[in-house]
């Protein structure tokens, strides 16, 4: 059990976004109780600009300021050392040092999580397949993890609202992206779980989404791809999932549809084709 000061100091430094996740992980290993947040360990190679930025940050903001801001956003956080932090995510080589959470953090204790990814322009074929397959997965206690994006992500979350679903954002909670999913976001922050590696004030940025995808892959026992181009964010997520030893599932599609090129390639390469929930059950139960 860590003292209250540990959590206050970790979120205080993380909130600044001055240091990379890898730097913060090294800092935590060097100073396990995080007793000296204003004195970064000398053995970690921080830049002079980072040290100056830290000085300016601490002049403007106190730890209580950060806690107050989180409270005003109706958000909380967990660290990599918390018992509720999922073991499968903790084991990846660049596990998030801290996650901001909204909603039911009990979802993190789900016995099995399936990541669902696909194109932002995924069509009705993808949505219909998810509406058919996901309810059966929920009946086995599987939690659906996706990225709260347009297309396949949103369809997966909607299909899972009667069970458990986790949305992983590529921005802070105050910057819901895309805006078309605002109603879904509000529903999920009340009844489901939303996670972000980024403080609430952080706007979406292109480089955030591969980082978000590593969390989806890290949380999940397997990844199910519904529709994806050969070169796409979904395929990058698959590559990351393979690095972590996760199962790969794919929805077969028409050879004439460009968004089935990625899934058909995955099946040809050894991914398990999924036409019903039973195909996933065969691997997991």
Short mmCIF file of C-alpha atoms in Angstrom, two decimals:
data_model
loop_
_atom_site.label_atom_id
_atom_site.label_comp_id
_atom_site.label_asym_id
_atom_site.label_seq_id
_atom_site.Cartn_x
_atom_site.Cartn_y
_atom_site.Cartn_z
CA UNK A 1 0.00 0.00 0.00
CA UNK A 2 1.51 3.29 -1.09
CA UNK A 3 1.13 6.49 0.94
CA UNK A 4 -1.21 9.23 -0.22
CA UNK A 5 1.78 11.40 -1.11
CA UNK A 6 2.94 8.83 -3.66
CA UNK A 7 -0.26 9.13 -5.69
CA UNK A 8 -0.39 12.90 -5.36
CA UNK A 9 3.20 13.26 -6.55
CA UNK A 10 2.92 10.80 -9.44
CA UNK A 11 -0.19 12.41 -10.90
CA UNK A 12 1.30 15.86 -10.26
CA UNK A 13 4.31 15.08 -12.44
CA UNK A 14 2.40 13.03 -15.01
CA UNK A 15 -0.15 15.82 -15.47
CA UNK A 16 2.59 18.16 -16.62
CA UNK A 17 3.33 15.99 -19.69
CA UNK A 18 6.93 17.21 -19.50
CA UNK A 19 8.40 13.73 -19.32
CA UNK A 20 7.88 10.72 -21.56
CA UNK A 21 6.22 7.57 -20.28
CA UNK A 22 9.56 5.74 -20.40
CA UNK A 23 11.25 8.49 -18.38
CA UNK A 24 8.51 8.38 -15.77
CA UNK A 25 8.78 4.59 -15.49
CA UNK A 26 12.55 4.89 -14.95
CA UNK A 27 11.94 7.62 -12.37
CA UNK A 28 9.52 5.37 -10.49
CA UNK A 29 12.04 2.54 -10.48
CA UNK A 30 14.74 4.89 -9.19
CA UNK A 31 12.50 6.47 -6.53
CA UNK A 32 9.83 3.84 -5.71
CA UNK A 33 8.00 6.04 -3.20
CA UNK A 34 8.30 9.09 -5.45
CA UNK A 35 9.31 11.17 -2.46
CA UNK A 36 11.17 13.81 -4.44
CA UNK A 37 9.06 14.93 -7.41
CA UNK A 38 10.88 18.25 -7.63
CA UNK A 39 14.30 16.59 -7.78
CA UNK A 40 14.45 14.19 -10.74
CA UNK A 41 17.10 11.46 -10.38
CA UNK A 42 20.42 12.50 -11.88
CA UNK A 43 20.98 9.08 -13.47
CA UNK A 44 18.01 9.58 -15.80
CA UNK A 45 18.86 11.69 -18.81
CA UNK A 46 16.43 14.59 -18.62
CA UNK A 47 17.12 17.58 -20.83
CA UNK A 48 17.86 21.01 -19.47
CA UNK A 49 14.63 22.20 -21.07
CA UNK A 50 12.65 19.53 -19.22
CA UNK A 51 14.15 20.61 -15.90
CA UNK A 52 13.36 24.24 -16.66
CA UNK A 53 9.80 23.32 -17.69
CA UNK A 54 9.39 21.40 -14.45
CA UNK A 55 10.53 24.42 -12.46
CA UNK A 56 8.04 26.67 -14.24
CA UNK A 57 5.25 24.11 -13.84
CA UNK A 58 5.79 23.78 -10.10
CA UNK A 59 5.72 27.56 -9.73
CA UNK A 60 2.29 27.71 -11.37
CA UNK A 61 0.58 24.56 -10.10
CA UNK A 62 0.42 22.65 -6.82
CA UNK A 63 -0.46 18.96 -6.39
CA UNK A 64 -3.81 20.04 -4.95
CA UNK A 65 -4.51 22.09 -8.09
CA UNK A 66 -4.18 18.93 -10.16
CA UNK A 67 -6.40 16.88 -7.87
CA UNK A 68 -9.01 19.65 -7.96
CA UNK A 69 -8.93 19.75 -11.74
CA UNK A 70 -9.37 15.99 -11.97
CA UNK A 71 -12.28 16.18 -9.55
CA UNK A 72 -13.93 18.91 -11.63
CA UNK A 73 -13.67 16.59 -14.65
CA UNK A 74 -15.25 13.74 -12.62
CA UNK A 75 -12.15 11.68 -13.32
CA UNK A 76 -9.70 9.68 -11.26
CA UNK A 77 -6.51 7.76 -12.02
CA UNK A 78 -4.67 4.52 -11.40
CA UNK A 79 -0.93 3.86 -11.44
CA UNK A 80 1.01 0.88 -12.70
CA UNK A 81 1.54 -0.18 -9.07
CA UNK A 82 -2.15 -0.39 -8.20
CA UNK A 83 -3.73 -3.80 -7.71
CA UNK A 84 -6.56 -2.92 -10.10
CA UNK A 85 -4.09 -2.18 -12.92
CA UNK A 86 -4.48 -5.16 -15.30
CA UNK A 87 -1.57 -7.61 -15.22
CA UNK A 88 -1.65 -8.18 -18.97
CA UNK A 89 -1.17 -4.45 -19.57
CA UNK A 90 1.50 -4.14 -16.90
CA UNK A 91 3.56 -6.80 -18.67
CA UNK A 92 4.05 -4.93 -21.97
CA UNK A 93 7.43 -3.25 -22.32
CA UNK A 94 6.06 0.32 -22.42
CA UNK A 95 3.09 -0.02 -20.09
CA UNK A 96 1.47 3.31 -19.18
CA UNK A 97 2.78 4.55 -15.84
CA UNK A 98 -0.60 6.13 -15.14
CA UNK A 99 -4.09 5.97 -16.63
CA UNK A 100 -6.90 8.46 -16.15
CA UNK A 101 -10.26 6.76 -15.70
CA UNK A 102 -13.93 7.61 -15.89
CA UNK A 103 -16.71 5.19 -15.08
CA UNK A 104 -16.62 1.68 -13.66
CA UNK A 105 -13.00 0.70 -13.05
CA UNK A 106 -14.23 -2.76 -12.06
CA UNK A 107 -14.23 -3.54 -15.79
CA UNK A 108 -10.45 -3.81 -15.52
CA UNK A 109 -10.93 -7.03 -13.55
CA UNK A 110 -12.87 -8.73 -16.36
CA UNK A 111 -11.73 -12.35 -16.86
CA UNK A 112 -11.18 -11.83 -20.59
CA UNK A 113 -11.01 -8.77 -22.82
CA UNK A 114 -11.34 -8.70 -26.60
CA UNK A 115 -10.03 -5.72 -28.51
CA UNK A 116 -12.14 -4.77 -31.53
CA UNK A 117 -10.55 -2.60 -34.19
CA UNK A 118 -11.40 -1.60 -37.73
CA UNK A 119 -11.64 1.21 -40.21
CA UNK A 120 -13.17 4.59 -39.38
CA UNK A 121 -15.14 4.13 -42.60
CA UNK A 122 -16.23 0.59 -41.78
CA UNK A 123 -19.62 -0.05 -43.35
CA UNK A 124 -22.86 -1.75 -42.38
CA UNK A 125 -21.35 -5.20 -42.98
CA UNK A 126 -18.92 -4.59 -40.12
CA UNK A 127 -21.65 -3.14 -37.87
CA UNK A 128 -24.06 -6.02 -38.55
CA UNK A 129 -21.38 -8.59 -37.82
CA UNK A 130 -20.60 -6.90 -34.51
CA UNK A 131 -24.28 -6.71 -33.57
CA UNK A 132 -24.53 -10.45 -34.18
CA UNK A 133 -21.28 -11.59 -32.58
CA UNK A 134 -20.73 -9.33 -29.57
CA UNK A 135 -23.89 -10.15 -27.55
CA UNK A 136 -22.84 -13.81 -27.42
CA UNK A 137 -19.35 -12.79 -26.28
CA UNK A 138 -20.89 -10.70 -23.50
CA UNK A 139 -22.80 -13.75 -22.28
CA UNK A 140 -19.44 -15.37 -21.48
CA UNK A 141 -18.27 -12.34 -19.52
CA UNK A 142 -15.95 -11.04 -22.23
CA UNK A 143 -15.31 -7.30 -22.01
CA UNK A 144 -15.07 -5.44 -25.34
CA UNK A 145 -12.18 -2.98 -25.66
CA UNK A 146 -11.98 -0.42 -28.45
CA UNK A 147 -10.84 3.09 -29.24
CA UNK A 148 -14.04 5.19 -29.20
CA UNK A 149 -13.34 6.20 -32.80
CA UNK A 150 -15.79 6.47 -35.68
CA UNK A 151 -16.70 3.37 -37.64
CA UNK A 152 -15.87 -0.06 -36.25
CA UNK A 153 -14.88 1.22 -32.79
CA UNK A 154 -18.16 2.99 -32.16
CA UNK A 155 -20.16 0.06 -33.52
CA UNK A 156 -18.32 -2.32 -31.18
CA UNK A 157 -19.01 -0.17 -28.11
CA UNK A 158 -22.69 0.24 -29.02
CA UNK A 159 -23.09 -3.51 -29.50
CA UNK A 160 -21.50 -4.09 -26.08
CA UNK A 161 -23.50 -1.60 -24.00
CA UNK A 162 -25.62 -4.38 -22.51
CA UNK A 163 -22.45 -5.93 -21.07
CA UNK A 164 -19.01 -4.51 -20.38
CA UNK A 165 -16.99 -2.30 -22.70
CA UNK A 166 -13.89 -0.14 -22.26
CA UNK A 167 -13.10 2.86 -24.46
CA UNK A 168 -9.47 3.93 -24.77
CA UNK A 169 -9.04 7.53 -25.89
CA UNK A 170 -6.22 9.17 -27.82
CA UNK A 171 -6.88 12.50 -26.10
CA UNK A 172 -7.88 13.83 -22.71
CA UNK A 173 -11.42 13.57 -21.38
CA UNK A 174 -12.17 17.22 -22.11
CA UNK A 175 -11.54 16.69 -25.82
CA UNK A 176 -13.89 13.99 -27.04
CA UNK A 177 -12.88 12.82 -30.50
CA UNK A 178 -14.66 12.39 -32.79
CA UNK A 179 -17.53 14.67 -31.78
CA UNK A 180 -19.95 12.34 -33.59
CA UNK A 181 -19.51 9.88 -30.70
CA UNK A 182 -20.43 12.40 -28.00
CA UNK A 183 -23.65 10.62 -27.01
CA UNK A 184 -21.83 7.28 -26.84
CA UNK A 185 -19.07 8.86 -24.75
CA UNK A 186 -21.60 10.25 -22.25
CA UNK A 187 -23.30 6.88 -21.99
CA UNK A 188 -20.01 5.08 -21.42
CA UNK A 189 -18.66 7.45 -18.79
CA UNK A 190 -21.80 6.75 -16.74
CA UNK A 191 -22.24 3.01 -17.21
CA UNK A 192 -19.00 1.65 -18.68
CA UNK A 193 -15.32 2.64 -18.51
CA UNK A 194 -13.25 5.19 -20.40
CA UNK A 195 -9.47 5.31 -20.14
CA UNK A 196 -6.85 7.75 -21.32
CA UNK A 197 -3.11 8.00 -20.92
CA UNK A 198 -3.47 11.73 -21.38
CA UNK A 199 -4.61 14.36 -18.85
CA UNK A 200 -8.10 15.81 -19.47
CA UNK A 201 -6.73 19.00 -21.06
CA UNK A 202 -4.73 17.15 -23.75
CA UNK A 203 -6.06 17.61 -27.29
CA UNK A 204 -5.98 14.74 -29.80
CA UNK A 205 -2.83 14.47 -31.90
CA UNK A 206 -1.80 12.08 -34.66
CA UNK A 207 0.98 10.47 -32.62
CA UNK A 208 -1.40 9.74 -29.74
CA UNK A 209 -3.32 7.08 -31.64
CA UNK A 210 -0.55 4.49 -32.04
CA UNK A 211 0.07 4.95 -28.31
CA UNK A 212 -3.63 4.41 -27.63
CA UNK A 213 -3.58 1.30 -29.80
CA UNK A 214 -0.78 -0.26 -27.76
CA UNK A 215 -3.05 0.05 -24.70
CA UNK A 216 -5.90 -1.67 -26.55
CA UNK A 217 -3.52 -4.48 -27.55
CA UNK A 218 -2.04 -4.64 -24.05
CA UNK A 219 -5.40 -4.91 -22.30
CA UNK A 220 -6.77 -7.54 -24.63
CA UNK A 221 -6.34 -11.29 -24.77
CA UNK A 222 -7.02 -11.08 -28.49
CA UNK A 223 -7.76 -8.57 -31.25
CA UNK A 224 -10.71 -8.88 -33.63
CA UNK A 225 -10.42 -6.89 -36.86
CA UNK A 226 -13.66 -6.30 -38.75
CA UNK A 227 -12.59 -4.21 -41.75
CA UNK A 228 -9.22 -2.65 -42.52
CA UNK A 229 -7.10 -1.54 -45.42
CA UNK A 230 -3.76 -3.28 -45.86
CA UNK A 231 -1.96 -0.19 -44.58
CA UNK A 232 -3.93 1.19 -41.65
CA UNK A 233 -3.93 1.87 -37.94
CA UNK A 234 -5.82 -1.38 -37.37
CA UNK A 235 -3.02 -3.37 -38.97
CA UNK A 236 -0.46 -1.53 -36.83
CA UNK A 237 -2.49 -2.54 -33.78
CA UNK A 238 -2.38 -6.14 -34.99
CA UNK A 239 1.40 -5.96 -35.32
CA UNK A 240 1.64 -4.70 -31.75
CA UNK A 241 -0.74 -7.40 -30.52
CA UNK A 242 1.38 -10.07 -32.21
CA UNK A 243 4.47 -8.70 -30.47
CA UNK A 244 2.65 -9.19 -27.17
CA UNK A 245 1.54 -12.74 -28.05
CA UNK A 246 -2.16 -11.93 -28.41
CA UNK A 247 -4.63 -13.93 -30.49
CA UNK A 248 -5.69 -12.41 -33.81
CA UNK A 249 -9.20 -12.80 -35.21
CA UNK A 250 -10.54 -11.37 -38.45
CA UNK A 251 -13.90 -11.02 -40.17
CA UNK A 252 -13.75 -12.46 -43.71
CA UNK A 253 -14.91 -10.09 -46.41
CA UNK A 254 -15.41 -9.66 -50.12
CA UNK A 255 -12.29 -9.85 -52.28
CA UNK A 256 -13.72 -6.83 -54.11
CA UNK A 257 -13.96 -4.59 -51.02
CA UNK A 258 -10.83 -2.54 -50.21
CA UNK A 259 -11.62 -2.60 -46.49
CA UNK A 260 -11.58 -6.39 -46.51
CA UNK A 261 -8.08 -6.49 -47.96
CA UNK A 262 -6.53 -6.25 -44.50
CA UNK A 263 -8.74 -8.84 -42.83
CA UNK A 264 -8.44 -11.32 -45.71
CA UNK A 265 -4.66 -10.88 -45.63
CA UNK A 266 -4.65 -11.59 -41.89
CA UNK A 267 -6.66 -14.77 -42.38
CA UNK A 268 -4.30 -15.86 -45.15
CA UNK A 269 -1.42 -15.18 -42.74
CA UNK A 270 -2.89 -17.34 -39.96
CA UNK A 271 -5.47 -15.23 -38.13
CA UNK A 272 -8.58 -17.08 -37.01
CA UNK A 273 -11.55 -16.27 -39.28
CA UNK A 274 -14.62 -15.30 -37.25
CA UNK A 275 -18.15 -15.72 -38.59
CA UNK A 276 -19.75 -16.29 -35.17
CA UNK A 277 -18.88 -16.00 -31.49
CA UNK A 278 -18.25 -19.75 -31.45
CA UNK A 279 -15.05 -19.19 -33.43
CA UNK A 280 -13.65 -17.15 -30.54
CA UNK A 281 -15.04 -19.50 -27.90
CA UNK A 282 -13.14 -22.37 -29.55
CA UNK A 283 -9.88 -20.59 -28.79
CA UNK A 284 -10.67 -19.32 -25.31
CA UNK A 285 -13.02 -21.77 -23.60
#
